[in-house]
PDB file of C-alpha atoms in Angstrom:
ATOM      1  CA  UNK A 274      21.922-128.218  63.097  1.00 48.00           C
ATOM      2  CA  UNK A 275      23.272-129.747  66.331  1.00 54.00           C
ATOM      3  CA  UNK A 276      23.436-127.565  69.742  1.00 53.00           C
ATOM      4  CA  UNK A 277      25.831-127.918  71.842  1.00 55.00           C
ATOM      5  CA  UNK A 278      24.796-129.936  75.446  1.00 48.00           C
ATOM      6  CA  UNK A 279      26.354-126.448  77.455  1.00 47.00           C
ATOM      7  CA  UNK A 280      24.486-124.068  75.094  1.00 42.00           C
ATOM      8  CA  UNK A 281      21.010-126.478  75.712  1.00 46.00           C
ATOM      9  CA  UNK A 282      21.495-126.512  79.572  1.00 43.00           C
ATOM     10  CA  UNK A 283      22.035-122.016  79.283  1.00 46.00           C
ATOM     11  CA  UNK A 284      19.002-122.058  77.660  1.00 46.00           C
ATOM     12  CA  UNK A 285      16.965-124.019  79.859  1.00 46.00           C
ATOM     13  CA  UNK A 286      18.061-122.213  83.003  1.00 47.00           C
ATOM     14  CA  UNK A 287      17.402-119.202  81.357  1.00 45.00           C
ATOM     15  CA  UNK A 288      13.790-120.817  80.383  1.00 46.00           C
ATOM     16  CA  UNK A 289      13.513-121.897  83.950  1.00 47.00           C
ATOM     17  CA  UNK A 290      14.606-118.251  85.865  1.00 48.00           C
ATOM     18  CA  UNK A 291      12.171-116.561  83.367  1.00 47.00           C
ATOM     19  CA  UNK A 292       9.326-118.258  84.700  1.00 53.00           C
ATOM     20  CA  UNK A 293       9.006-116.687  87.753  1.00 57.00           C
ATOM     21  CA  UNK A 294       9.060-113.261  86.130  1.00 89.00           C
ATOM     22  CA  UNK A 295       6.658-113.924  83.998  1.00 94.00           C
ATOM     23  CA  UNK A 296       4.522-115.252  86.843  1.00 95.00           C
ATOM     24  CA  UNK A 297       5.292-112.291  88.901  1.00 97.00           C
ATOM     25  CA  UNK A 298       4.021-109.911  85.953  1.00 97.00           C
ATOM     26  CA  UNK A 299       0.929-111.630  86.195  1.00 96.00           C
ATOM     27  CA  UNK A 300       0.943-111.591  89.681  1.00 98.00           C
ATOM     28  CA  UNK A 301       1.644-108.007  89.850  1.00 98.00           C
ATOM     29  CA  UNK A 302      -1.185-107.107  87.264  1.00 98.00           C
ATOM     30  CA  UNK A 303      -4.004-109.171  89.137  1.00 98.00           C
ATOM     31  CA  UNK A 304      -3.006-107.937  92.491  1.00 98.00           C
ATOM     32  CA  UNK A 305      -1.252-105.459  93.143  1.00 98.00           C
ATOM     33  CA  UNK A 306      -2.852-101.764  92.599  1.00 98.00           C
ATOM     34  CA  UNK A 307      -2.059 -99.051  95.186  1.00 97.00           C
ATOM     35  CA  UNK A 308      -4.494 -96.383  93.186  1.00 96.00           C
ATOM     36  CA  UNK A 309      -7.326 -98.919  93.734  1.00 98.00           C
ATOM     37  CA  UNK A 310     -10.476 -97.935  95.377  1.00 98.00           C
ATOM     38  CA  UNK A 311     -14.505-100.004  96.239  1.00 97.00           C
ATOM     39  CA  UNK A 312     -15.945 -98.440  92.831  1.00 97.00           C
ATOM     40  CA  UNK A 313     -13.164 -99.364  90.197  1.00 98.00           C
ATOM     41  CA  UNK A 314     -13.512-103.162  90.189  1.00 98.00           C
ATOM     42  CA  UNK A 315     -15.071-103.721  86.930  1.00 97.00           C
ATOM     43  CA  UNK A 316     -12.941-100.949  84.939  1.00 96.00           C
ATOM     44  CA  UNK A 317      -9.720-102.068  86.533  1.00 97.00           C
ATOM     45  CA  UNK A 318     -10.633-106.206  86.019  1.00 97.00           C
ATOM     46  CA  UNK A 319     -11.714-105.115  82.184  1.00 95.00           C
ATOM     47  CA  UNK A 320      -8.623-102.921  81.740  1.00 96.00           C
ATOM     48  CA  UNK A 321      -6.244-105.264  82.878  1.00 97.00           C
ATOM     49  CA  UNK A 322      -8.063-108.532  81.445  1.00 95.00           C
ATOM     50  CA  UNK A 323      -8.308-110.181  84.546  1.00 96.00           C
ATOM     51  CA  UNK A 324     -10.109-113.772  83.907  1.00 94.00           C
ATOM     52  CA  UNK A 325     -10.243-117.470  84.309  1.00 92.00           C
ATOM     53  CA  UNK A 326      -8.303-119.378  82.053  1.00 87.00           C
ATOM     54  CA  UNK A 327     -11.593-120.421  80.459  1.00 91.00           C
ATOM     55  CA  UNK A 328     -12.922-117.421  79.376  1.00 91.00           C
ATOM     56  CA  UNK A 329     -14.999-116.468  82.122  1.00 94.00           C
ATOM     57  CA  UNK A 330     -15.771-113.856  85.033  1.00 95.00           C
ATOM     58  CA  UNK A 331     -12.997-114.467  87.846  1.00 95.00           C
ATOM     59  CA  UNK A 332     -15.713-114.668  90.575  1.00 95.00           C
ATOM     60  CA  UNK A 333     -13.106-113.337  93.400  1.00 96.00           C
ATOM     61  CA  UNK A 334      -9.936-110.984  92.386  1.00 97.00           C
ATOM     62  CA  UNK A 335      -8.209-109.523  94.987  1.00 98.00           C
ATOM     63  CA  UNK A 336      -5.922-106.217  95.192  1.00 98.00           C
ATOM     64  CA  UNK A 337      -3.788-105.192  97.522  1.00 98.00           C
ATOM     65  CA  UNK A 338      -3.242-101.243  97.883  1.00 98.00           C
ATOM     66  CA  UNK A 339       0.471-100.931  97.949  1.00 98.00           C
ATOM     67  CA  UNK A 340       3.639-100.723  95.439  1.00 98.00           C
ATOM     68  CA  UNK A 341       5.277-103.756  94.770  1.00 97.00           C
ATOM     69  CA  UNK A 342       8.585-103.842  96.788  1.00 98.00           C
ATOM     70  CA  UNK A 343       6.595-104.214  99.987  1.00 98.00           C
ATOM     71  CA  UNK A 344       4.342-107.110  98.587  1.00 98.00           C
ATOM     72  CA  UNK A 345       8.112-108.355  97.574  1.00 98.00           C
ATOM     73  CA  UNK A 346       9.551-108.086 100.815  1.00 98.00           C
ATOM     74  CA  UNK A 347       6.907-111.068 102.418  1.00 98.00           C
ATOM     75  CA  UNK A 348       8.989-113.028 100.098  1.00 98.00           C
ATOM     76  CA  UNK A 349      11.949-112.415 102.713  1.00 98.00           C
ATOM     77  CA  UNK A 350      12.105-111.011 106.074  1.00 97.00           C
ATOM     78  CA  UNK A 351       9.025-109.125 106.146  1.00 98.00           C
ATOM     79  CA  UNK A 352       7.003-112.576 105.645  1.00 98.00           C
ATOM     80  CA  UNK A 353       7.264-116.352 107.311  1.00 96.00           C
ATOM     81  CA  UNK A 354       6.406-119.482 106.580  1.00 96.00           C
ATOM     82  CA  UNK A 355       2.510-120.366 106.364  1.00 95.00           C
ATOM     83  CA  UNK A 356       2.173-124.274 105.121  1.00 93.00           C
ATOM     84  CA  UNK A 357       3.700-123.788 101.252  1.00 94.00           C
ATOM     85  CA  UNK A 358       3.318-119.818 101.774  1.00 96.00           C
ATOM     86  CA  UNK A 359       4.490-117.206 102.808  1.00 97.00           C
ATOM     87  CA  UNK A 360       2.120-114.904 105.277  1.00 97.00           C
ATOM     88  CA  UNK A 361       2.593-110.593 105.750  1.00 97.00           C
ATOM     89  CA  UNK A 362       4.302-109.704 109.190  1.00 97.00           C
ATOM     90  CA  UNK A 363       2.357-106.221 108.762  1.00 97.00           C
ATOM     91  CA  UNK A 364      -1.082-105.950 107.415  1.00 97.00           C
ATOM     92  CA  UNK A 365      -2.054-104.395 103.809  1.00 97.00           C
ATOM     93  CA  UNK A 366      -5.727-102.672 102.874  1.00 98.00           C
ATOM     94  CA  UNK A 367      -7.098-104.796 100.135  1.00 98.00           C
ATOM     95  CA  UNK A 368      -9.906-104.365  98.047  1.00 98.00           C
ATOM     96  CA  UNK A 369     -11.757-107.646  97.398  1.00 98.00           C
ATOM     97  CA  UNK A 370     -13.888-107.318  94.241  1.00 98.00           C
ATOM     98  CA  UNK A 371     -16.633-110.165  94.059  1.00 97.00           C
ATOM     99  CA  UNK A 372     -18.463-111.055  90.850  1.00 97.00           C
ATOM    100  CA  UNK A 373     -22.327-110.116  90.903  1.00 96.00           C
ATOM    101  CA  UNK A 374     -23.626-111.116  88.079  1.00 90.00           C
ATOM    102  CA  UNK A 375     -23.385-114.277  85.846  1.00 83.00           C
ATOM    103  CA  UNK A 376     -21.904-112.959  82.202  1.00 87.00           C
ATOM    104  CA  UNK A 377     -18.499-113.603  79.883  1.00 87.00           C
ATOM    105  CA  UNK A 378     -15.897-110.806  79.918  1.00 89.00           C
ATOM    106  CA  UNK A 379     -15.853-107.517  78.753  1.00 87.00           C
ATOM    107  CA  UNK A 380     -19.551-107.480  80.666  1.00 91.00           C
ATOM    108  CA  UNK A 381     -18.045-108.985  84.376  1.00 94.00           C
ATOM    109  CA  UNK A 382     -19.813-106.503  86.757  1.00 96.00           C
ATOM    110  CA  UNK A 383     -18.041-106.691  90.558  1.00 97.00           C
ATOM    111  CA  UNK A 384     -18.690-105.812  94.059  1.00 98.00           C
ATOM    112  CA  UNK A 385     -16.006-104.129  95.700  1.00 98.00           C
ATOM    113  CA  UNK A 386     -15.296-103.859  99.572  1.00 98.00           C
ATOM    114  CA  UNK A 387     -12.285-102.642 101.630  1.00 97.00           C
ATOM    115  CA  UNK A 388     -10.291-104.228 104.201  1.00 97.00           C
ATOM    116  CA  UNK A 389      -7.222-104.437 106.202  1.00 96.00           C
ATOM    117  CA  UNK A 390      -5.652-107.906 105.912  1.00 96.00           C
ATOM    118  CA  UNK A 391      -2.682-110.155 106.438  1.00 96.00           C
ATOM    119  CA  UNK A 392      -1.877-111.862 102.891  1.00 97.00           C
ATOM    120  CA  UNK A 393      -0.756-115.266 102.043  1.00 97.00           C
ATOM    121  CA  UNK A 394       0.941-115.538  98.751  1.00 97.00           C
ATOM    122  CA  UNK A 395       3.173-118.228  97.412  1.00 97.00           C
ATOM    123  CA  UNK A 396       6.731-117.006  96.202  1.00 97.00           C
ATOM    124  CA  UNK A 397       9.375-118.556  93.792  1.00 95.00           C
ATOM    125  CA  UNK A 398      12.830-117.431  93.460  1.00 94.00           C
ATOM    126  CA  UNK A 399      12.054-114.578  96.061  1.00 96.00           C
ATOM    127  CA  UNK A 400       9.014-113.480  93.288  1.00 97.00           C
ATOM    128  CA  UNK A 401       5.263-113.103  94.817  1.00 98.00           C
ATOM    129  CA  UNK A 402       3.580-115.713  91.981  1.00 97.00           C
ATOM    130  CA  UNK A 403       0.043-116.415  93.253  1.00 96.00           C
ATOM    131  CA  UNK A 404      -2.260-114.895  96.115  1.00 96.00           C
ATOM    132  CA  UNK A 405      -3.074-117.649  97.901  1.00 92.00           C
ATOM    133  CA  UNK A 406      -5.570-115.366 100.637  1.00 88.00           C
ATOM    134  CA  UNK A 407      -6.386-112.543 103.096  1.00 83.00           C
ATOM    135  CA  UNK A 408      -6.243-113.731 106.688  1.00 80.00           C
ATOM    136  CA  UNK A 409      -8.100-111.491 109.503  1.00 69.00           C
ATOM    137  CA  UNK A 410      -6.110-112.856 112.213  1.00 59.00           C
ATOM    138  CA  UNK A 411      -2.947-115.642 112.799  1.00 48.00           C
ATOM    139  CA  UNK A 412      -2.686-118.000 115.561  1.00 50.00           C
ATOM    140  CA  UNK A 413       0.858-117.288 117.171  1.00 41.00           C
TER     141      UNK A 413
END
């Protein structure tokens, strides 16, 4: 069955703009959570199978407490440029949950602590696709 060269070049645009959704899904589920509190880490990590691609405890995951249009929105004017990033005008509260103990998933037990941040995350196609950090303060 031969395919058409126009019919191959739709589908691998449409391969290509799917991507970043995709990413953005999984961006969405690791980090974004504006119901999260300190005390929910582990449930939260287990429920939404948060891990490395290995198999193993994420030893950092981040959340940031908000919906995601505003997250969106430091993919345009309400970020700027940071190296390959893109960096928050406005600060979010975050809840950084670290790893405190040394198991495989479902048993990944977590810290949790609450702060107020500027983020750096990494956008494609106007899509927040990786969290790159939390920054306490910029340099003007």
């Amino acid at each position: 069955m031969r395919i058409p060269f126009a019919c191959m070049l739709l589908l691998l645009s449409a391969a290509v703009l799917a991507q970043p959704n995709e990413r953005y899904k999984k961006f969405i589920n690791q980090h974004i959570n504006n119901k999260m509190s300190e005390k929910r880490c582990d449930q939260v990590i287990r429920d939404r199978d948060i891990k490395t691609i290995n198999n193993k405890c994420k030893e950092t995951n981040t959340f940031i407490l908000s919906t995601n249009k505003p997250v969106k929105a430091i993919c345009g004017k309400a970020g700027k440029p940071f190296g390959q990033m893109r960096k928050s005008l406005q600060p979010f509260p975050i809840i950084v949950c670290k790893l405190k103990n040394n198991v495989r998933p479902p048993r990944c037990q977590y810290r949790g602590k609450q702060y107020t941040r500027y983020i750096a995350i990494k956008c494609e196609n106007g899509f927040p696709v990786h969290y790159d950090g939390d920054i306490v303060h910029f340099e003007n």
